[in-house]
Each structure stands twice: as C-alpha cells, then as structure tokens.
Backbone as CSV, one residue per row, in Angstrom:
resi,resn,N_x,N_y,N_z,CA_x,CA_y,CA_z,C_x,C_y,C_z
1,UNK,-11.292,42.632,-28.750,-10.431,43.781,-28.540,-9.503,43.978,-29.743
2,UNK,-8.912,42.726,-30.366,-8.463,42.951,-31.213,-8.841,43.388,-32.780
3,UNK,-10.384,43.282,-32.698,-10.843,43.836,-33.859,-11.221,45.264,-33.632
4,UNK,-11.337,46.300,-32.408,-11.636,47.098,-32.369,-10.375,48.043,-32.433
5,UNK,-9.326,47.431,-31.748,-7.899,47.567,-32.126,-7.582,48.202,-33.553
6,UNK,-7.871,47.004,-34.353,-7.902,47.202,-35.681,-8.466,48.118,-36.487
7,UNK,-9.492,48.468,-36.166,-10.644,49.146,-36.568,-10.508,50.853,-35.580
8,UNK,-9.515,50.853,-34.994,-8.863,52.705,-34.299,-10.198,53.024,-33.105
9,UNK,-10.522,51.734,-32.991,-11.937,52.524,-31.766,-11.367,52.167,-30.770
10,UNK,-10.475,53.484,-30.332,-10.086,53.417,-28.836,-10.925,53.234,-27.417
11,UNK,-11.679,54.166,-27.661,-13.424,54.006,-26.368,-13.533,53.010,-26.139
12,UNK,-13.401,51.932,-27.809,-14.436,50.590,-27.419,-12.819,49.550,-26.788
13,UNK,-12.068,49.974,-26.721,-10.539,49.103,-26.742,-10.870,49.054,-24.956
14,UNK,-11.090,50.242,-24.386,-10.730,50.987,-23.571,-11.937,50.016,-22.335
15,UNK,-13.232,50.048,-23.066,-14.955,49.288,-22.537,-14.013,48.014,-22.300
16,UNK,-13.633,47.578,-23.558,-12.976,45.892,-23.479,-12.697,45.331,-22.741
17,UNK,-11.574,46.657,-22.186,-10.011,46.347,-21.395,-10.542,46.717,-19.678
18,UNK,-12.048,47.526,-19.373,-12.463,47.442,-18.032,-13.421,46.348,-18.112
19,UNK,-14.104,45.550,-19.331,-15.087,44.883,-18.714,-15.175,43.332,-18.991
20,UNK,-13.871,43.051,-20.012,-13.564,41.836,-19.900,-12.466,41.733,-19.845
21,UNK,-11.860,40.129,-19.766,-10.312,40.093,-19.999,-9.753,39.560,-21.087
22,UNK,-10.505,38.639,-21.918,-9.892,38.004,-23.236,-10.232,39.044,-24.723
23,UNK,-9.449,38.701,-25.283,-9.833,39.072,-26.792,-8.603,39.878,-27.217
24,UNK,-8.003,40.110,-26.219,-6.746,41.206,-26.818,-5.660,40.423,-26.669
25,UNK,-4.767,40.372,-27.947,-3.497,39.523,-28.063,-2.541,40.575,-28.699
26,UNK,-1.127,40.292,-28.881,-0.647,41.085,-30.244,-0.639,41.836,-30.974
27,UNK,-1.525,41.313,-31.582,-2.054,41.848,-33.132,-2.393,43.231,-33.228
28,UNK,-3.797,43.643,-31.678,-3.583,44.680,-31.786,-2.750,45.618,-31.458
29,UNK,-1.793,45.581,-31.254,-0.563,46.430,-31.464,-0.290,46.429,-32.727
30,UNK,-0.031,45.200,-33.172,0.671,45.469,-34.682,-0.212,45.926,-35.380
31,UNK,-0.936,45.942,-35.363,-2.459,46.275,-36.428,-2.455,47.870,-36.210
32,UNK,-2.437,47.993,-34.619,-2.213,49.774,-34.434,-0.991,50.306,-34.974
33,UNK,-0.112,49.809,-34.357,1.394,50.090,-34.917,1.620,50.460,-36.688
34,UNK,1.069,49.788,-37.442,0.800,49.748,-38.717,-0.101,50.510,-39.744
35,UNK,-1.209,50.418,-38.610,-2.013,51.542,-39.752,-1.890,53.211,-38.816
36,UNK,-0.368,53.392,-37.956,-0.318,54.850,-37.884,-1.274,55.213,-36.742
37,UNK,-1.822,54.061,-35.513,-2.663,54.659,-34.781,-1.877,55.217,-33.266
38,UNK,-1.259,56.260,-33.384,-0.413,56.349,-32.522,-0.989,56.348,-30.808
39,UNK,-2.038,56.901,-30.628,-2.879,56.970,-29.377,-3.093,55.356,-29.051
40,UNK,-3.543,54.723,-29.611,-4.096,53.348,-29.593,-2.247,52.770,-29.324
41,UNK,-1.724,53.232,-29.618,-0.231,52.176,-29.586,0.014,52.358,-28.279
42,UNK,0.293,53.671,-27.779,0.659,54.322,-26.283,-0.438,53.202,-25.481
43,UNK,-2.121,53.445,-25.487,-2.949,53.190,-24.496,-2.323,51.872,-24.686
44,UNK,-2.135,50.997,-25.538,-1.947,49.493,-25.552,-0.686,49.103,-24.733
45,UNK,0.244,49.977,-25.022,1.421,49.847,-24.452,0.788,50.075,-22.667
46,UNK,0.638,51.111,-22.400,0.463,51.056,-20.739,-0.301,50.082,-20.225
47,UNK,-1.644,49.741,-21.112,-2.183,48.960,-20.197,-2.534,47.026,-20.941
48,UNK,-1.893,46.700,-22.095,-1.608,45.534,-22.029,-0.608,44.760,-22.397
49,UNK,-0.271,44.653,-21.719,1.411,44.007,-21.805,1.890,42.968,-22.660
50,UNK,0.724,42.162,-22.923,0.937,40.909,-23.834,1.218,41.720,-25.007
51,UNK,0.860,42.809,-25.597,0.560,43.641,-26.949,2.347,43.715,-27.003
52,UNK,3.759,43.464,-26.649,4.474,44.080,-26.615,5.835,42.641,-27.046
53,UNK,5.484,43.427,-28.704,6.373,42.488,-29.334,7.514,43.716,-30.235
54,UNK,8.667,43.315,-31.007,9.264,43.888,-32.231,8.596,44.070,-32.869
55,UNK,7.555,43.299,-32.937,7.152,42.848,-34.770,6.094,44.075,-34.902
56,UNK,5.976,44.729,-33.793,4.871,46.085,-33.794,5.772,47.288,-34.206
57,UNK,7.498,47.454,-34.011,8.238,48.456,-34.481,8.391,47.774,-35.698
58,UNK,8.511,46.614,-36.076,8.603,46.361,-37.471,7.479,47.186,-38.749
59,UNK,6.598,46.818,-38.055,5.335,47.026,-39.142,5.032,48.732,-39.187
60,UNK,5.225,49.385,-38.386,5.590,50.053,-38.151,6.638,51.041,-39.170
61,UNK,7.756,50.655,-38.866,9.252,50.929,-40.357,8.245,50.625,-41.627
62,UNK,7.877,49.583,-41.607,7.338,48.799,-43.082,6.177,49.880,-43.975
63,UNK,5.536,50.160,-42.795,4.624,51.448,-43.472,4.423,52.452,-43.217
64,UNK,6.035,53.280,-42.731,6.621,54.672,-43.094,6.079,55.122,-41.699
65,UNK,5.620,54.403,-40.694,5.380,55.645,-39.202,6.047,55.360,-38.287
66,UNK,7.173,56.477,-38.775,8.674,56.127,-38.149,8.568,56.947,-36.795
67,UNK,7.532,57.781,-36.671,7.071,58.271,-35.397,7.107,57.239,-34.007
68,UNK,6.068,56.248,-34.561,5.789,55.365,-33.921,6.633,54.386,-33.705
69,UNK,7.753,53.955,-34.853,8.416,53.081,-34.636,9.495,53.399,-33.622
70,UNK,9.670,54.909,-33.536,10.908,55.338,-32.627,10.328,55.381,-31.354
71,UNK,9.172,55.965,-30.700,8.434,55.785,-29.769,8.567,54.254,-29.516
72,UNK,8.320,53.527,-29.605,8.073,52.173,-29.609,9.772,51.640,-29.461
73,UNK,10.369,51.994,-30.017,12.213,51.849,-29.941,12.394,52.105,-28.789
74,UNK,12.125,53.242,-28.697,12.760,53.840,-26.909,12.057,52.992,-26.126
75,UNK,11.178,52.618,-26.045,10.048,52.220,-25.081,10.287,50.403,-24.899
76,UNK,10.987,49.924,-25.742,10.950,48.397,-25.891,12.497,48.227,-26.200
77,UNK,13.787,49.076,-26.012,14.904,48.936,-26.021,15.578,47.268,-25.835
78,UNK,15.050,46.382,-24.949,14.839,45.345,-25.586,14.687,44.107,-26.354
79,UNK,14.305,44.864,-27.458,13.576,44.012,-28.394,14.569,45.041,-29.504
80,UNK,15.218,43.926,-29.972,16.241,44.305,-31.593,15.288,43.390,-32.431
81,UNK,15.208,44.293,-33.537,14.786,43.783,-35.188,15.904,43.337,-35.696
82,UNK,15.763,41.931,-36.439,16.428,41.261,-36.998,16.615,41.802,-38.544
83,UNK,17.272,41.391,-38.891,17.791,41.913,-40.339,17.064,41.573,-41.256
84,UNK,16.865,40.087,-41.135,16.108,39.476,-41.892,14.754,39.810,-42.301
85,UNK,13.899,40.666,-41.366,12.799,41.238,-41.343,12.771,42.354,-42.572
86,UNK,14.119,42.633,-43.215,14.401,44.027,-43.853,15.074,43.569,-45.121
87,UNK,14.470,41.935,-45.420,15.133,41.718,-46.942,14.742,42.448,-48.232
88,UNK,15.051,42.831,-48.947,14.900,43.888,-50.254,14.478,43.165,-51.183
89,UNK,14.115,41.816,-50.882,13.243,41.137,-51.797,11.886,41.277,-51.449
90,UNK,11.932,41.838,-50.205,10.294,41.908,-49.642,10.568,43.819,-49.922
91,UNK,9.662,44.260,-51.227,9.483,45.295,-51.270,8.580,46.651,-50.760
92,UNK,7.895,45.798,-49.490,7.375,46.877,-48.355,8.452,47.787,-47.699
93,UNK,9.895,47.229,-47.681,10.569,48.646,-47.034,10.524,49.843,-47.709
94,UNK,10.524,49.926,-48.958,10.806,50.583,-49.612,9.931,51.340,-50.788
95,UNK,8.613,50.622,-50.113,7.753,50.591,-51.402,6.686,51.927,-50.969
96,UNK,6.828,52.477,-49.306,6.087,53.744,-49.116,6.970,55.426,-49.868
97,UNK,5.856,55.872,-49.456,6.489,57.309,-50.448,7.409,58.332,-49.285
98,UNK,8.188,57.701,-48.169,9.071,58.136,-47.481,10.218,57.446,-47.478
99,UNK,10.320,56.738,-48.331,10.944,55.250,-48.404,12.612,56.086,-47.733
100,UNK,12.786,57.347,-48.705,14.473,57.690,-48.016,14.290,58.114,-46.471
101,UNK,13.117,58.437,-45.654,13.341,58.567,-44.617,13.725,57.465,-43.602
102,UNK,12.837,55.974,-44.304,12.737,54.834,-43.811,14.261,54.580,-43.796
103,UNK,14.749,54.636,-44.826,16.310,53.840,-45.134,17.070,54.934,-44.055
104,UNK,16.719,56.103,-43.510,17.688,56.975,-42.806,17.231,56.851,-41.165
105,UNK,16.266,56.594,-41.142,16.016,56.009,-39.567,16.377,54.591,-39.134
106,UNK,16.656,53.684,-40.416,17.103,52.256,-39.915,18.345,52.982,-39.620
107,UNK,19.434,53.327,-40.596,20.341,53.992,-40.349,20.892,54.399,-39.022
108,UNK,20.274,55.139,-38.431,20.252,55.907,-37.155,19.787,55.181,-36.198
109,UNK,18.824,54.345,-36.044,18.481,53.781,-34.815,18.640,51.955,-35.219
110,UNK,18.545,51.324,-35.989,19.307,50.266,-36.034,20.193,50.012,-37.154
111,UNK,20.959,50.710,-36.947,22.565,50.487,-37.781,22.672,48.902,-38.399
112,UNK,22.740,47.993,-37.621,23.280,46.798,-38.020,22.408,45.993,-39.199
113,UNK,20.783,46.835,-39.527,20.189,46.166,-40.591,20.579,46.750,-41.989
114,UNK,21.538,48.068,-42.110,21.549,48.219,-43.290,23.397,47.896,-43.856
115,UNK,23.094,46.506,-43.962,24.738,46.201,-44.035,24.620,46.243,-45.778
116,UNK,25.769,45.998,-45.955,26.804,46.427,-47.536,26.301,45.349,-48.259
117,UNK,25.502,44.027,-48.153,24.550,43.444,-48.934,23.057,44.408,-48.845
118,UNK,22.877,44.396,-47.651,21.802,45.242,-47.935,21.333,46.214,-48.995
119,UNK,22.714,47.672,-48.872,22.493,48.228,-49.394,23.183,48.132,-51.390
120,UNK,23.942,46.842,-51.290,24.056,46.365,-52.546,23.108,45.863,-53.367
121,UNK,22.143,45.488,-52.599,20.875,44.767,-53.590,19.895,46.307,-53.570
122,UNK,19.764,47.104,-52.742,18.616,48.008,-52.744,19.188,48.806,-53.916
123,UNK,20.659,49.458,-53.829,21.218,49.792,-54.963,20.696,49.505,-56.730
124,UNK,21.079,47.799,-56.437,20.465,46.868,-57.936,19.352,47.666,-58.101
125,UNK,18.839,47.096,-57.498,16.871,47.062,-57.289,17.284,48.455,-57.740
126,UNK,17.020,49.648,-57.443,16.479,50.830,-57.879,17.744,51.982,-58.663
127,UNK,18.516,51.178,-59.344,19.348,51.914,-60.014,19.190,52.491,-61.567
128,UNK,18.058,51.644,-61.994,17.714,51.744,-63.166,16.387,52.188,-63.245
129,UNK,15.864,52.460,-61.844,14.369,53.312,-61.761,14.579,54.979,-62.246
130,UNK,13.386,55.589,-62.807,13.316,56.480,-63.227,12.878,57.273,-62.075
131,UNK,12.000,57.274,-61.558,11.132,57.914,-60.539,12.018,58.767,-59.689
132,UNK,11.843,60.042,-59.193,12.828,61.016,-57.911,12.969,60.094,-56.571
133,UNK,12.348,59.686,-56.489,12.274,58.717,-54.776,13.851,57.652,-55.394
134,UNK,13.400,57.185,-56.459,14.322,55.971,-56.593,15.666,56.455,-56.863
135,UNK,15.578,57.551,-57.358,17.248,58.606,-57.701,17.981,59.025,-56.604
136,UNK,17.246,59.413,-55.492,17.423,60.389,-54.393,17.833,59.007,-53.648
137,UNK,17.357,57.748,-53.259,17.506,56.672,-52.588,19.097,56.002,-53.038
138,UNK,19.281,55.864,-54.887,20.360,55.618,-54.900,21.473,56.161,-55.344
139,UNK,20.957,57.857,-55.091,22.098,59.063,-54.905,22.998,58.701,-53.093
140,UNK,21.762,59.190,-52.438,22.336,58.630,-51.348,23.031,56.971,-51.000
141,UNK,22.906,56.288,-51.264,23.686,55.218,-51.138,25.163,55.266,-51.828
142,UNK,24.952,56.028,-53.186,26.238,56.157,-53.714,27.213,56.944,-52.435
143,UNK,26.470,58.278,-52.141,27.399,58.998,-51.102,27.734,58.529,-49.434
144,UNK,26.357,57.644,-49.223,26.832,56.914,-47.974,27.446,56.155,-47.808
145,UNK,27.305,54.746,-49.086,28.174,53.641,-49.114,28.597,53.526,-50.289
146,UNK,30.290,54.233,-50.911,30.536,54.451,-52.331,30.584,53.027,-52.234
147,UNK,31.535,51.943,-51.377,32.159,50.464,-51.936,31.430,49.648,-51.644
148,UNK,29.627,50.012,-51.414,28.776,48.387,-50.792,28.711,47.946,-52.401
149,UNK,28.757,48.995,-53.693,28.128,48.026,-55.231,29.637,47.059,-55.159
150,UNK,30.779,47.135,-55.301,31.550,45.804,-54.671,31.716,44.693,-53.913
151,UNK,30.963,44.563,-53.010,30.275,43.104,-52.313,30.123,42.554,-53.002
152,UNK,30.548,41.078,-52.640,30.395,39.714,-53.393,28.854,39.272,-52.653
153,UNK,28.128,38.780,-53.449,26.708,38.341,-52.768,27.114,37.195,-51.922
C-alpha cells in the first residue's frame, strides 16, 4: 500500500485497503503529503489512521503544498511542528520556488517556528543572494522583523 501510495495510484490504495490489511504504514501519507497528492492525503486520512503523523504537514511545508499542509493543520490540530524541523541549515524550507509563501504560512499558522534566530540566520543565508525570490524574502524580513539581524546567536 505504501508503494502504491507513493506511486499516486489511488484505485490500487483503495483494492489494498478492501482486500488486505498490512502494507500501509506512515509513509504513505508522507510520501502523499509531499509529492502534492492531495486526494490520496484526504482518502488516507479517512480511512487509515495509522497514516496520521506531523511529519506529513511537515513534508508537506518542505515542498511548497501549503494547500495540503493547511488541510492537514486543521485536520490534526493536535500535532504541533517543532521548530527544529525548520532549521535554515536544512535548505529544503526555502529552497522551493514559493519559498516567500512558505515563510508567510509558517508565519500565520505556526507562529512560534519563525523566531528572531530563525529569521536572523535566513536573513544571513540570503542577503547577499542575487536572485528576486532571495530579495523579496529578505525585503520582507527587513519589514517584518527590522531587530531579528541583532540577535546574539
């Protein structure tokens, strides 16, 4: 189940889930959650319960389907993402081409991961990038958080 999971074949998720009982763990959630399979996230959610971790709204944030990750927010209220999941040394937050939407939905729906280290190192990190994504990312930080480049690490 979990490779069909993986692989967006809902039908065959669906055969799995009436005609056996093992094979589905986790993963496929996160695996759906991740590569954007939003139908496959819902069916998983109603009908297998083990599938129902954070780490599926994580992966989720990580590769920009903030659709899903908010669906999945409301739905698993819950389950808080840790901060740590959102270090700026791990450059998947930031590394999709919505990256300022990503940084504005942590924002909005979990506030407490984008603290004044946070946004002091994302600052570093992309202050000296050329690219519009990386300007626009630390335009906005200047205007959201003028005093996080003052944090002591």
């Amino acid at each position: 189940m979990n490779t069909a999971a993986y692989l967006g074949r809902l039908e065959a998720v669906k055969w799995l889930h009436a005609n056996r009982t093992e094979g589905c763990t986790s993963n496929a959630m996160h695996y759906s959650a991740r590569l954007g399979r939003f139908e496959m996230v819902k069916w998983l959610y109603l009908n297998r319960p083990e599938s129902h971790t954070s780490e599926a709204i994580v992966r989720a944030i990580r590769s920009g389907h903030l659709r899903i990750a908010y669906w999945l927010a409301r739905k698993y209220p819950k389950y808080s993402i840790h901060c740590y999941w959102f270090d700026i040394a791990d450059k998947r937050l930031v590394s999709s081409s919505n990256s300022l939407e990503v940084l504005l939905f942590l924002r909005a729906v979990y506030p407490y991961v984008v603290t004044a280290n946070f946004t002091r190192l994302l600052r570093s990190d992309y202050s000296n990038e050329k690219s519009l994504m990386h300007r626009a990312i630390v335009s906005w930080l200047d205007d959201t958080f003028p005093c996080a480049e003052e944090v002591e690490p």
